[in-house]
Amino acid sequence: MSVLRDNWDLIHKGFVETLWLTLWCGVVALVLGTLLAACRVSPVPPLRWFGTAYVNIIRNTPLTLLMFFVALGFPKLDIKFDYFTFAVIAVGGYTAAFICEAVRSGINTVPLGQAEAARSLGMTFGQTLSLVVLPQALRAVIPPIGSLLIAMVRNSAIAGAFNVDELFGVNSTLVENGENVLWVFLWIAVGYLTITLTLSAVFALLEKKLAVAR
Amino acid sequence: MTEALDKTPSLEKEDAVPLVVLSKVNKHFGALHVLQDIDLTITQGEVVVVIGPSGSGKSTLCRTINRLEPIDSGSITIDGRALPQEGRALARLRSDVGMVFQSFNLFAHKTVLQNVMLGPVKVRRETRQAAELRARQLLDRVGVGNQADKYPAQLSGGQQQRVAIARALAMQPKVMLFDEPTSALDPEMVNEVLETMRSLAADGMTMVVVTHEMGFARSAANRVIFMADGRIVEENTPDEFFGNPRSDRARDFLSKILHH
Ligand SMILES: Nc1ncnc2c1ncn2[C@@H]1O[C@H](COP(=O)(O)OP(=O)(O)OP(=O)(O)O)[C@@H](O)[C@H]1O
Ligand SMILES: [Mg+2]
């Protein structure tokens, strides 16, 4: 308990930072992932190629390498942000590749006739996707997206290695300060669990809601 | 008897305005030559019924007219305009061509009313009020006005297909394509859909109908097109075609389907 009491400010700050990381990475992953999925099913070949290449490269690269590439490589290209932003780019961009595949397999559960009916009414590709196909794919993609976002929260710990004061970073600081390692780990784990379990609950709820609404 | 193409002059009306014109249309699926040198002109207000054995290319023909299937060569024009490449211009042109599918394809996540309003609101940018007013009129017209707030899955097949017709009509199309609209229906529901189509035909809608319903072909068609192996083998008035088929293929086909 004393670990928590003595370092409340630090831990609290780390928790909030991890929350923000989760939020931003989640937004980037969901938006980019959906756009990538749209690319992968689009009638325009270069967009399809781009989507496929992105997914195959990013998904098959270790996140740590990606984080190094962004945090150390981008400044060399004169792209200068703080480490928090770099972490959002790396973790969000990484998760987006997985979200893309989840959304794409969700799209494949929607019968082809739905898109054909939409197109024959004169809808554009974007309208067909956003008004007819994606809403029907949603139910199928909620469970996998839930697990992907939870994995993302865990992956966000990587930012701690880059001077972002999120939970994992706080963890190292406390251990260096000579606090009891076991207790530090425990409280940090509680912090992550709070976020991931809340996420699980939210997604379970969403799943139930969508199942009821036909 | 030859399998030559029959173009009977009596079919052509004096003031006929060509609405859909296919010329020298060819299409392959891999090695399969599904459409072979199709020439077809459909005039305003005409009801053309397409029949033929399974796999002869009827659905493909129908689907090339709004470019759900792109063609390999030849040209297709609708109201004088050539079908453009995939994109906004094509979308605009498609909105003038109504299509009714064998499997209805109503939007499963939308109510009946929303199904009918979606095109006018999102594609034509009509106001919700105007779109809803016309949607309700159309639903009444096809006899499902009291189902407006249900979801498609809650309707019978016949009702779903009539909603699908209303959805297509809501775009105020110049021509309507029907690909075996009654083939997925239980027998007792076939007539309610055919009745709806007959009344459309009577109102002067230009229609292309792929069907195995010979009764409909006889009573509503101006012209029957018989396809086999990707070609138009014969075209004639229903009376002539059913009474006096000229090609062996057509005679053979008719003897098979009319005898059960
Ligand atoms: N997307 C496709 N890819 C490959 N082959 C196809 C495709 N669609 C249709 N075909 C083939 O093209 C031929 C013509 O098909 P089409 O659906 O136009 O026939 P149809 O006259 O409508 O037959 P049916 O009466 O069974 O509906 C068939 O041999 C079919 O197997
Ligand atoms: Mg067919």
Short mmCIF file of C-alpha atoms and ligand atoms in Angstrom, two decimals:
data_model
loop_
_atom_site.label_atom_id
_atom_site.label_comp_id
_atom_site.label_asym_id
_atom_site.label_seq_id
_atom_site.Cartn_x
_atom_site.Cartn_y
_atom_site.Cartn_z
CA MET A 1 0.00 0.00 0.00
CA SER A 2 2.79 2.39 0.89
CA VAL A 3 4.07 2.22 -2.69
CA LEU A 4 0.78 3.48 -3.94
CA ARG A 5 0.47 6.13 -1.23
CA ASP A 6 4.00 7.44 -1.55
CA ASN A 7 3.98 7.57 -5.33
CA TRP A 8 0.33 8.33 -5.94
CA ASP A 9 1.10 11.36 -8.08
CA LEU A 10 3.42 9.44 -10.36
CA ILE A 11 1.17 6.43 -10.70
CA HIS A 12 -1.90 8.55 -11.19
CA LYS A 13 -0.14 10.52 -13.87
CA GLY A 14 1.00 7.30 -15.54
CA PHE A 15 -2.52 5.94 -15.49
CA VAL A 16 -3.95 9.06 -17.07
CA GLU A 17 -1.20 9.08 -19.67
CA THR A 18 -1.94 5.47 -20.58
CA LEU A 19 -5.60 6.39 -20.87
CA TRP A 20 -4.74 9.18 -23.29
CA LEU A 21 -2.44 6.90 -25.24
CA THR A 22 -5.23 4.33 -25.46
CA LEU A 23 -7.68 6.93 -26.66
CA TRP A 24 -5.44 8.42 -29.34
CA CYS A 25 -4.03 5.12 -30.52
CA GLY A 26 -7.57 3.71 -30.61
CA VAL A 27 -8.86 6.59 -32.73
CA VAL A 28 -5.92 6.35 -35.12
CA ALA A 29 -6.22 2.56 -35.35
CA LEU A 30 -9.98 2.56 -35.95
CA VAL A 31 -10.03 5.38 -38.48
CA LEU A 32 -6.92 4.30 -40.35
CA GLY A 33 -7.92 0.62 -40.15
CA THR A 34 -11.33 1.31 -41.65
CA LEU A 35 -9.81 3.46 -44.41
CA LEU A 36 -7.31 0.71 -45.18
CA ALA A 37 -10.12 -1.85 -45.33
CA ALA A 38 -11.95 0.46 -47.75
CA CYS A 39 -8.79 0.59 -49.86
CA ARG A 40 -8.53 -3.18 -49.87
CA VAL A 41 -12.06 -3.65 -51.23
CA SER A 42 -12.03 -0.62 -53.54
CA PRO A 43 -12.39 -0.96 -57.30
CA VAL A 44 -9.23 1.14 -57.81
CA PRO A 45 -6.20 -1.18 -58.15
CA PRO A 46 -3.53 1.21 -56.76
CA LEU A 47 -5.60 1.69 -53.60
CA ARG A 48 -5.95 -2.06 -53.25
CA TRP A 49 -2.20 -2.50 -53.67
CA PHE A 50 -1.51 0.17 -51.11
CA GLY A 51 -3.86 -1.43 -48.57
CA THR A 52 -2.40 -4.88 -49.11
CA ALA A 53 1.19 -3.67 -48.91
CA TYR A 54 0.54 -1.66 -45.75
CA VAL A 55 -1.12 -4.56 -43.98
CA ASN A 56 1.46 -7.12 -44.98
CA ILE A 57 4.43 -4.98 -44.08
CA ILE A 58 3.17 -3.53 -40.82
CA ARG A 59 1.56 -6.69 -39.53
CA ASN A 60 4.71 -8.67 -40.04
CA THR A 61 7.09 -6.21 -38.41
CA PRO A 62 7.79 -6.36 -34.67
CA LEU A 63 6.17 -3.41 -32.93
CA THR A 64 9.41 -2.61 -31.14
CA LEU A 65 11.19 -2.20 -34.45
CA LEU A 66 8.38 -0.02 -35.71
CA MET A 67 8.54 2.15 -32.61
CA PHE A 68 12.29 2.57 -33.03
CA PHE A 69 11.83 3.37 -36.67
CA VAL A 70 9.27 6.09 -35.92
CA ALA A 71 10.92 7.54 -32.82
CA LEU A 72 14.47 7.53 -34.15
CA GLY A 73 13.93 7.52 -37.91
CA PHE A 74 11.31 10.25 -38.29
CA PRO A 75 13.48 12.98 -36.68
CA LYS A 76 16.13 12.14 -39.28
CA LEU A 77 13.53 12.91 -41.94
CA ASP A 78 12.90 16.21 -40.19
CA ILE A 79 9.59 14.99 -38.84
CA LYS A 80 9.76 16.15 -35.25
CA PHE A 81 7.07 15.39 -32.68
CA ASP A 82 7.21 14.50 -29.01
CA TYR A 83 7.51 10.86 -28.02
CA PHE A 84 3.84 10.65 -27.13
CA THR A 85 2.90 11.49 -30.71
CA PHE A 86 5.46 9.06 -32.06
CA ALA A 87 4.00 6.37 -29.85
CA VAL A 88 0.52 7.15 -31.16
CA ILE A 89 1.78 6.89 -34.73
CA ALA A 90 3.60 3.61 -34.13
CA VAL A 91 1.06 1.83 -31.92
CA GLY A 92 -1.98 3.27 -33.74
CA GLY A 93 -0.51 2.53 -37.16
CA TYR A 94 0.45 -0.96 -36.09
CA THR A 95 -2.97 -1.77 -34.67
CA ALA A 96 -4.62 -0.28 -37.77
CA ALA A 97 -3.22 -3.10 -39.89
CA PHE A 98 -5.00 -5.64 -37.69
CA ILE A 99 -8.20 -3.59 -37.50
CA CYS A 100 -8.15 -3.42 -41.30
CA GLU A 101 -8.19 -7.19 -41.57
CA ALA A 102 -10.95 -7.51 -38.98
CA VAL A 103 -13.09 -4.96 -40.84
CA ARG A 104 -12.36 -6.63 -44.16
CA SER A 105 -13.46 -10.02 -42.93
CA GLY A 106 -16.56 -8.32 -41.51
CA ILE A 107 -17.25 -6.83 -44.94
CA ASN A 108 -17.00 -10.31 -46.39
CA THR A 109 -19.82 -11.52 -44.15
CA VAL A 110 -22.23 -9.09 -45.85
CA PRO A 111 -23.87 -10.75 -48.88
CA LEU A 112 -22.67 -9.39 -52.21
CA GLY A 113 -26.25 -8.64 -53.24
CA GLN A 114 -26.40 -5.84 -50.66
CA ALA A 115 -23.60 -3.92 -52.36
CA GLU A 116 -25.03 -4.68 -55.80
CA ALA A 117 -28.41 -3.33 -54.79
CA ALA A 118 -26.76 -0.18 -53.44
CA ARG A 119 -24.70 0.32 -56.58
CA SER A 120 -27.66 -0.23 -58.83
CA LEU A 121 -29.48 2.56 -56.98
CA GLY A 122 -26.67 4.84 -58.09
CA MET A 123 -24.65 4.94 -54.89
CA THR A 124 -20.95 5.65 -55.19
CA PHE A 125 -18.39 3.26 -53.76
CA GLY A 126 -18.10 5.37 -50.61
CA GLN A 127 -21.87 5.53 -50.11
CA THR A 128 -22.25 1.81 -50.70
CA LEU A 129 -19.61 1.10 -48.12
CA SER A 130 -20.65 3.61 -45.47
CA LEU A 131 -24.44 3.36 -45.79
CA VAL A 132 -24.99 -0.29 -46.60
CA VAL A 133 -21.99 -2.56 -46.14
CA LEU A 134 -20.14 -1.27 -43.07
CA PRO A 135 -23.23 -0.90 -40.86
CA GLN A 136 -24.04 -4.54 -41.56
CA ALA A 137 -20.43 -5.62 -41.06
CA LEU A 138 -20.33 -3.90 -37.67
CA ARG A 139 -21.90 -6.73 -35.73
CA ALA A 140 -19.33 -9.20 -37.03
CA VAL A 141 -16.36 -6.94 -36.32
CA ILE A 142 -17.15 -5.82 -32.77
CA PRO A 143 -15.70 -8.90 -30.99
CA PRO A 144 -12.37 -9.02 -32.88
CA ILE A 145 -11.96 -5.26 -32.60
CA GLY A 146 -12.46 -5.54 -28.85
CA SER A 147 -9.59 -8.00 -28.55
CA LEU A 148 -7.40 -5.95 -30.85
CA LEU A 149 -7.90 -2.81 -28.78
CA ILE A 150 -7.07 -4.69 -25.60
CA ALA A 151 -3.89 -5.95 -27.20
CA MET A 152 -3.23 -2.36 -28.19
CA VAL A 153 -3.46 -1.17 -24.58
CA ARG A 154 -0.85 -3.75 -23.62
CA ASN A 155 1.30 -2.79 -26.60
CA SER A 156 1.12 0.86 -25.61
CA ALA A 157 3.56 -0.01 -22.82
CA ILE A 158 6.26 0.31 -25.42
CA ALA A 159 5.92 4.08 -25.17
CA GLY A 160 7.24 3.84 -21.64
CA ALA A 161 10.62 2.88 -23.03
CA PHE A 162 10.66 6.21 -24.86
CA ASN A 163 10.30 8.60 -21.98
CA VAL A 164 6.53 8.75 -22.11
CA ASP A 165 5.36 8.76 -18.52
CA GLU A 166 2.66 6.19 -18.98
CA LEU A 167 2.11 3.27 -16.62
CA PHE A 168 4.98 1.14 -17.83
CA GLY A 169 7.37 4.06 -17.80
CA VAL A 170 6.31 4.86 -14.25
CA ASN A 171 6.98 1.24 -13.42
CA SER A 172 10.64 1.52 -14.39
CA THR A 173 11.04 4.81 -12.57
CA LEU A 174 9.67 3.37 -9.36
CA VAL A 175 11.84 0.29 -9.57
CA GLU A 176 14.89 2.49 -10.12
CA ASN A 177 13.86 4.50 -7.06
CA GLY A 178 14.24 1.31 -5.05
CA GLU A 179 10.58 0.62 -4.36
CA ASN A 180 9.48 -2.94 -3.68
CA VAL A 181 9.41 -4.48 -7.13
CA LEU A 182 6.56 -6.86 -6.45
CA TRP A 183 4.23 -4.16 -5.20
CA VAL A 184 5.13 -1.83 -8.04
CA PHE A 185 4.35 -4.50 -10.61
CA LEU A 186 1.10 -5.28 -8.88
CA TRP A 187 -0.16 -1.72 -8.87
CA ILE A 188 0.92 -1.13 -12.43
CA ALA A 189 -0.90 -4.32 -13.45
CA VAL A 190 -4.02 -3.11 -11.65
CA GLY A 191 -3.78 0.07 -13.70
CA TYR A 192 -3.68 -1.84 -16.99
CA LEU A 193 -6.38 -4.24 -15.87
CA THR A 194 -8.67 -1.36 -15.03
CA ILE A 195 -8.40 -0.11 -18.60
CA THR A 196 -8.55 -3.46 -20.38
CA LEU A 197 -11.41 -4.85 -18.30
CA THR A 198 -13.39 -1.67 -18.84
CA LEU A 199 -12.78 -2.01 -22.57
CA SER A 200 -13.92 -5.65 -22.50
CA ALA A 201 -17.07 -4.68 -20.67
CA VAL A 202 -17.83 -1.88 -23.12
CA PHE A 203 -17.38 -4.20 -26.10
CA ALA A 204 -19.46 -6.96 -24.52
CA LEU A 205 -22.19 -4.39 -24.04
CA LEU A 206 -21.88 -3.17 -27.64
CA GLU A 207 -22.08 -6.71 -28.89
CA LYS A 208 -25.24 -7.35 -26.93
CA LYS A 209 -26.81 -4.10 -28.10
CA LEU A 210 -26.14 -4.83 -31.76
CA ALA A 211 -27.43 -8.38 -31.44
CA VAL A 212 -30.75 -7.11 -30.10
CA ALA A 213 -31.14 -4.39 -32.72
CA ARG A 214 -31.59 -7.18 -35.24
CA MET B 1 -34.88 -24.35 -89.93
CA THR B 2 -32.14 -21.76 -89.50
CA GLU B 3 -31.22 -20.17 -86.21
CA ALA B 4 -30.95 -16.82 -87.89
CA LEU B 5 -31.86 -13.70 -86.07
CA ASP B 6 -35.41 -12.66 -86.77
CA LYS B 7 -36.23 -9.01 -86.77
CA THR B 8 -39.85 -8.67 -87.69
CA PRO B 9 -40.63 -5.19 -88.97
CA SER B 10 -44.05 -5.20 -87.34
CA LEU B 11 -42.30 -5.04 -83.97
CA GLU B 12 -41.01 -1.57 -84.52
CA LYS B 13 -43.41 1.12 -83.56
CA GLU B 14 -43.55 4.24 -85.70
CA ASP B 15 -42.56 6.76 -83.06
CA ALA B 16 -40.25 4.41 -81.24
CA VAL B 17 -37.54 6.18 -79.26
CA PRO B 18 -34.55 3.93 -78.59
CA LEU B 19 -33.79 3.96 -74.87
CA VAL B 20 -31.33 1.13 -74.36
CA VAL B 21 -29.08 0.18 -77.25
CA LEU B 22 -26.60 -2.66 -77.14
CA SER B 23 -24.43 -3.16 -80.16
CA LYS B 24 -21.92 -5.90 -80.78
CA VAL B 25 -21.63 -6.59 -77.07
CA ASN B 26 -19.20 -9.33 -76.11
CA LYS B 27 -18.32 -10.61 -72.69
CA HIS B 28 -16.20 -13.46 -71.40
CA PHE B 29 -15.91 -15.11 -68.03
CA GLY B 30 -12.44 -16.52 -68.41
CA ALA B 31 -12.63 -18.87 -71.36
CA LEU B 32 -16.43 -18.80 -71.40
CA HIS B 33 -17.89 -16.50 -74.05
CA VAL B 34 -21.08 -15.58 -72.18
CA LEU B 35 -22.32 -12.84 -74.47
CA GLN B 36 -21.60 -13.09 -78.17
CA ASP B 37 -22.20 -10.14 -80.48
CA ILE B 38 -25.39 -9.04 -78.78
CA ASP B 39 -27.35 -6.42 -80.69
CA LEU B 40 -30.46 -5.24 -78.93
CA THR B 41 -32.48 -2.06 -79.03
CA ILE B 42 -35.14 -1.43 -76.43
CA THR B 43 -37.48 1.43 -77.12
CA GLN B 44 -39.29 3.66 -74.69
CA GLY B 45 -42.27 1.96 -73.07
CA GLU B 46 -41.37 -1.43 -74.40
CA VAL B 47 -41.57 -4.58 -72.29
CA VAL B 48 -38.97 -7.10 -73.37
CA VAL B 49 -38.99 -10.57 -71.86
CA VAL B 50 -35.76 -12.54 -72.02
CA ILE B 51 -36.02 -16.31 -71.84
CA GLY B 52 -33.66 -19.17 -72.45
CA PRO B 53 -32.06 -22.19 -70.86
CA SER B 54 -30.00 -21.95 -67.69
CA GLY B 55 -26.52 -20.59 -68.30
CA SER B 56 -27.43 -18.97 -71.61
CA GLY B 57 -26.37 -15.54 -70.35
CA LYS B 58 -29.70 -13.92 -69.49
CA SER B 59 -28.61 -12.60 -66.11
CA THR B 60 -25.32 -11.44 -67.51
CA LEU B 61 -27.11 -9.57 -70.29
CA CYS B 62 -29.35 -7.90 -67.76
CA ARG B 63 -26.44 -6.96 -65.54
CA THR B 64 -24.38 -5.46 -68.33
CA ILE B 65 -27.13 -2.91 -68.96
CA ASN B 66 -26.30 -1.09 -65.71
CA ARG B 67 -22.70 -2.23 -65.85
CA LEU B 68 -22.82 -4.42 -62.77
CA GLU B 69 -20.92 -6.57 -65.24
CA PRO B 70 -18.45 -4.70 -67.45
CA ILE B 71 -18.26 -5.80 -71.07
CA ASP B 72 -15.23 -6.72 -73.14
CA SER B 73 -16.23 -5.09 -76.40
CA GLY B 74 -19.14 -3.41 -78.10
CA SER B 75 -21.17 -0.52 -76.75
CA ILE B 76 -24.17 0.10 -74.55
CA THR B 77 -26.03 3.38 -74.46
CA ILE B 78 -28.87 4.43 -72.23
CA ASP B 79 -30.98 7.31 -73.44
CA GLY B 80 -28.23 8.18 -75.90
CA ARG B 81 -25.40 8.19 -73.37
CA ALA B 82 -22.69 5.54 -73.38
CA LEU B 83 -22.06 3.74 -70.11
CA PRO B 84 -19.00 5.37 -68.52
CA GLN B 85 -16.25 3.71 -66.52
CA GLU B 86 -16.81 2.92 -62.85
CA GLY B 87 -17.12 6.19 -60.96
CA ARG B 88 -19.51 9.04 -60.27
CA ALA B 89 -20.78 9.35 -63.82
CA LEU B 90 -21.65 5.67 -63.88
CA ALA B 91 -23.35 5.96 -60.51
CA ARG B 92 -25.48 8.79 -61.87
CA LEU B 93 -26.43 6.78 -64.91
CA ARG B 94 -27.23 3.73 -62.80
CA SER B 95 -29.66 5.74 -60.76
CA ASP B 96 -31.79 5.98 -63.93
CA VAL B 97 -31.85 2.21 -64.31
CA GLY B 98 -33.91 0.33 -61.76
CA MET B 99 -32.91 -3.21 -60.94
CA VAL B 100 -34.86 -5.95 -59.23
CA PHE B 101 -32.96 -9.07 -58.16
CA GLN B 102 -34.00 -12.66 -57.77
CA SER B 103 -32.96 -12.58 -54.12
CA PHE B 104 -34.61 -9.16 -53.41
CA ASN B 105 -31.46 -7.74 -51.78
CA LEU B 106 -33.34 -5.37 -49.52
CA PHE B 107 -31.01 -3.60 -47.09
CA ALA B 108 -31.29 -5.86 -44.06
CA HIS B 109 -30.41 -3.18 -41.51
CA LYS B 110 -33.02 -0.70 -42.71
CA THR B 111 -36.78 -0.67 -42.39
CA VAL B 112 -38.97 -1.04 -45.44
CA LEU B 113 -39.58 2.71 -45.54
CA GLN B 114 -35.87 3.49 -45.12
CA ASN B 115 -35.06 1.05 -47.91
CA VAL B 116 -37.27 2.98 -50.29
CA MET B 117 -36.10 6.41 -49.10
CA LEU B 118 -32.37 5.75 -49.07
CA GLY B 119 -31.75 6.22 -52.80
CA PRO B 120 -33.77 9.41 -53.22
CA VAL B 121 -32.25 11.00 -50.10
CA LYS B 122 -28.62 9.95 -50.54
CA VAL B 123 -28.28 9.74 -54.31
CA ARG B 124 -30.81 12.28 -55.54
CA ARG B 125 -30.40 14.55 -52.51
CA GLU B 126 -34.13 14.95 -52.10
CA THR B 127 -35.51 16.24 -48.81
CA ARG B 128 -36.64 13.60 -46.34
CA GLN B 129 -40.21 14.86 -46.50
CA ALA B 130 -40.42 14.61 -50.27
CA ALA B 131 -38.72 11.22 -50.28
CA GLU B 132 -40.94 9.85 -47.51
CA LEU B 133 -44.09 11.08 -49.18
CA ARG B 134 -43.24 9.33 -52.43
CA ALA B 135 -41.93 6.24 -50.64
CA ARG B 136 -45.25 5.84 -48.85
CA GLN B 137 -47.18 6.33 -52.07
CA LEU B 138 -45.06 3.70 -53.79
CA LEU B 139 -45.41 1.24 -50.92
CA ASP B 140 -49.18 1.72 -51.08
CA ARG B 141 -49.08 1.21 -54.78
CA VAL B 142 -47.31 -2.15 -54.49
CA GLY B 143 -49.61 -3.10 -51.63
CA VAL B 144 -47.26 -3.08 -48.65
CA GLY B 145 -48.01 0.36 -47.24
CA ASN B 146 -48.89 -1.13 -43.85
CA GLN B 147 -45.46 -2.79 -43.54
CA ALA B 148 -43.45 0.42 -43.77
CA ASP B 149 -41.83 0.21 -40.34
CA LYS B 150 -40.90 -3.47 -40.42
CA TYR B 151 -37.53 -4.89 -41.30
CA PRO B 152 -37.19 -6.91 -44.52
CA ALA B 153 -36.68 -10.19 -42.65
CA GLN B 154 -40.13 -9.78 -41.12
CA LEU B 155 -41.82 -9.81 -44.54
CA SER B 156 -42.81 -12.65 -46.84
CA GLY B 157 -40.81 -13.14 -50.02
CA GLY B 158 -43.57 -11.69 -52.15
CA GLN B 159 -43.80 -8.62 -49.95
CA GLN B 160 -40.03 -8.19 -49.97
CA GLN B 161 -39.93 -8.33 -53.74
CA ARG B 162 -42.68 -5.73 -54.00
CA VAL B 163 -40.72 -3.49 -51.63
CA ALA B 164 -37.69 -4.02 -53.86
CA ILE B 165 -39.76 -2.87 -56.84
CA ALA B 166 -40.89 0.19 -54.89
CA ARG B 167 -37.28 0.91 -53.93
CA ALA B 168 -36.24 0.86 -57.57
CA LEU B 169 -39.24 2.96 -58.63
CA ALA B 170 -38.42 5.58 -56.01
CA MET B 171 -35.49 6.65 -58.17
CA GLN B 172 -37.96 7.36 -61.00
CA PRO B 173 -35.91 5.24 -63.40
CA LYS B 174 -36.12 5.38 -67.16
CA VAL B 175 -35.97 1.63 -67.45
CA MET B 176 -36.40 -1.27 -65.06
CA LEU B 177 -34.42 -4.50 -65.18
CA PHE B 178 -35.85 -7.64 -63.58
CA ASP B 179 -33.65 -10.71 -63.19
CA GLU B 180 -35.95 -13.65 -62.44
CA PRO B 181 -37.95 -11.63 -59.91
CA THR B 182 -40.25 -14.51 -59.00
CA SER B 183 -37.85 -17.45 -59.08
CA ALA B 184 -37.09 -17.35 -55.36
CA LEU B 185 -40.75 -17.09 -54.35
CA ASP B 186 -43.16 -19.66 -53.04
CA PRO B 187 -45.74 -20.37 -55.76
CA GLU B 188 -48.58 -18.62 -53.98
CA MET B 189 -46.61 -15.36 -53.97
CA VAL B 190 -45.60 -15.31 -57.59
CA ASN B 191 -48.80 -13.72 -58.77
CA GLU B 192 -48.76 -10.75 -56.43
CA VAL B 193 -45.36 -9.79 -57.82
CA LEU B 194 -46.35 -10.41 -61.44
CA GLU B 195 -49.48 -8.32 -60.90
CA THR B 196 -47.32 -5.44 -59.68
CA MET B 197 -45.13 -5.80 -62.75
CA ARG B 198 -48.11 -5.95 -65.07
CA SER B 199 -49.46 -2.72 -63.69
CA LEU B 200 -46.05 -1.12 -64.17
CA ALA B 201 -46.01 -2.28 -67.77
CA ALA B 202 -49.50 -0.93 -68.27
CA ASP B 203 -48.31 2.45 -66.98
CA GLY B 204 -45.77 2.56 -69.78
CA MET B 205 -42.59 1.66 -67.90
CA THR B 206 -39.77 0.39 -70.10
CA MET B 207 -38.91 -3.04 -68.78
CA VAL B 208 -36.43 -5.84 -69.41
CA VAL B 209 -37.60 -8.98 -67.67
CA VAL B 210 -35.67 -12.23 -67.39
CA THR B 211 -38.25 -14.79 -66.37
CA HIS B 212 -39.50 -18.32 -66.70
CA GLU B 213 -43.09 -17.13 -66.27
CA MET B 214 -44.48 -17.75 -69.73
CA GLY B 215 -47.90 -16.47 -68.70
CA PHE B 216 -46.36 -13.11 -67.94
CA ALA B 217 -44.42 -13.14 -71.18
CA ARG B 218 -47.58 -13.81 -73.17
CA SER B 219 -49.71 -11.23 -71.42
CA ALA B 220 -47.32 -8.36 -70.75
CA ALA B 221 -44.43 -8.53 -73.20
CA ASN B 222 -44.19 -6.58 -76.43
CA ARG B 223 -41.30 -8.71 -77.46
CA VAL B 224 -39.74 -11.98 -76.44
CA ILE B 225 -36.02 -12.55 -76.75
CA PHE B 226 -34.78 -16.10 -76.72
CA MET B 227 -31.17 -16.63 -75.73
CA ALA B 228 -29.01 -19.72 -75.96
CA ASP B 229 -25.26 -20.09 -75.49
CA GLY B 230 -24.68 -16.38 -75.19
CA ARG B 231 -26.52 -15.42 -78.36
CA ILE B 232 -29.89 -13.95 -79.13
CA VAL B 233 -31.26 -16.81 -81.17
CA GLU B 234 -34.72 -15.50 -81.80
CA GLU B 235 -36.81 -12.43 -81.10
CA ASN B 236 -40.44 -11.96 -81.84
CA THR B 237 -43.83 -10.95 -80.50
CA PRO B 238 -45.04 -13.30 -77.77
CA ASP B 239 -47.84 -14.64 -79.98
CA GLU B 240 -45.47 -15.43 -82.81
CA PHE B 241 -42.76 -16.78 -80.57
CA PHE B 242 -44.94 -19.12 -78.55
CA GLY B 243 -47.24 -20.03 -81.44
CA ASN B 244 -44.64 -20.42 -84.09
CA PRO B 245 -41.07 -20.64 -82.83
CA ARG B 246 -38.65 -20.61 -85.74
CA SER B 247 -35.47 -22.04 -84.33
CA ASP B 248 -34.93 -25.60 -83.20
CA ARG B 249 -33.41 -24.36 -79.96
CA ALA B 250 -36.51 -22.36 -79.12
CA ARG B 251 -38.88 -25.19 -80.07
CA ASP B 252 -36.87 -27.58 -77.97
CA PHE B 253 -36.81 -25.18 -75.03
CA LEU B 254 -40.53 -24.44 -75.22
CA SER B 255 -41.47 -28.09 -75.44
CA LYS B 256 -39.52 -28.70 -72.25
CA ILE B 257 -40.91 -25.89 -70.17
CA LEU B 258 -44.51 -25.92 -71.39
CA HIS B 259 -45.02 -29.58 -70.68
CA HIS B 260 -45.15 -29.66 -66.92
N1 LIG C 1 -19.19 -14.08 -62.08
C1 LIG C 1 -19.05 -15.14 -62.90
N2 LIG C 1 -17.85 -15.73 -63.07
C2 LIG C 1 -17.70 -16.78 -63.89
N3 LIG C 1 -18.69 -17.32 -64.62
C3 LIG C 1 -19.91 -16.79 -64.50
C4 LIG C 1 -20.16 -15.67 -63.64
N4 LIG C 1 -21.47 -15.36 -63.71
C5 LIG C 1 -22.00 -16.22 -64.57
N5 LIG C 1 -21.10 -17.08 -65.06
C6 LIG C 1 -21.32 -18.15 -66.06
O1 LIG C 1 -21.80 -17.52 -67.24
C7 LIG C 1 -22.82 -18.29 -67.82
C8 LIG C 1 -24.06 -17.46 -68.00
O2 LIG C 1 -24.53 -17.12 -66.73
P1 LIG C 1 -25.90 -16.34 -66.49
O3 LIG C 1 -26.07 -16.22 -65.03
O4 LIG C 1 -25.90 -15.11 -67.29
O5 LIG C 1 -26.95 -17.38 -67.09
P2 LIG C 1 -28.52 -17.33 -67.01
O6 LIG C 1 -29.02 -17.41 -68.39
O7 LIG C 1 -28.97 -16.18 -66.20
O8 LIG C 1 -28.85 -18.68 -66.26
P3 LIG C 1 -29.97 -19.01 -65.16
O9 LIG C 1 -31.24 -19.25 -65.88
O10 LIG C 1 -29.44 -20.25 -64.50
O11 LIG C 1 -30.03 -17.86 -64.22
C9 LIG C 1 -23.01 -19.49 -66.93
O12 LIG C 1 -22.34 -20.58 -67.51
C10 LIG C 1 -22.40 -19.11 -65.64
O13 LIG C 1 -21.84 -20.23 -64.99
MG MG C 2 -29.82 -15.96 -64.27
#
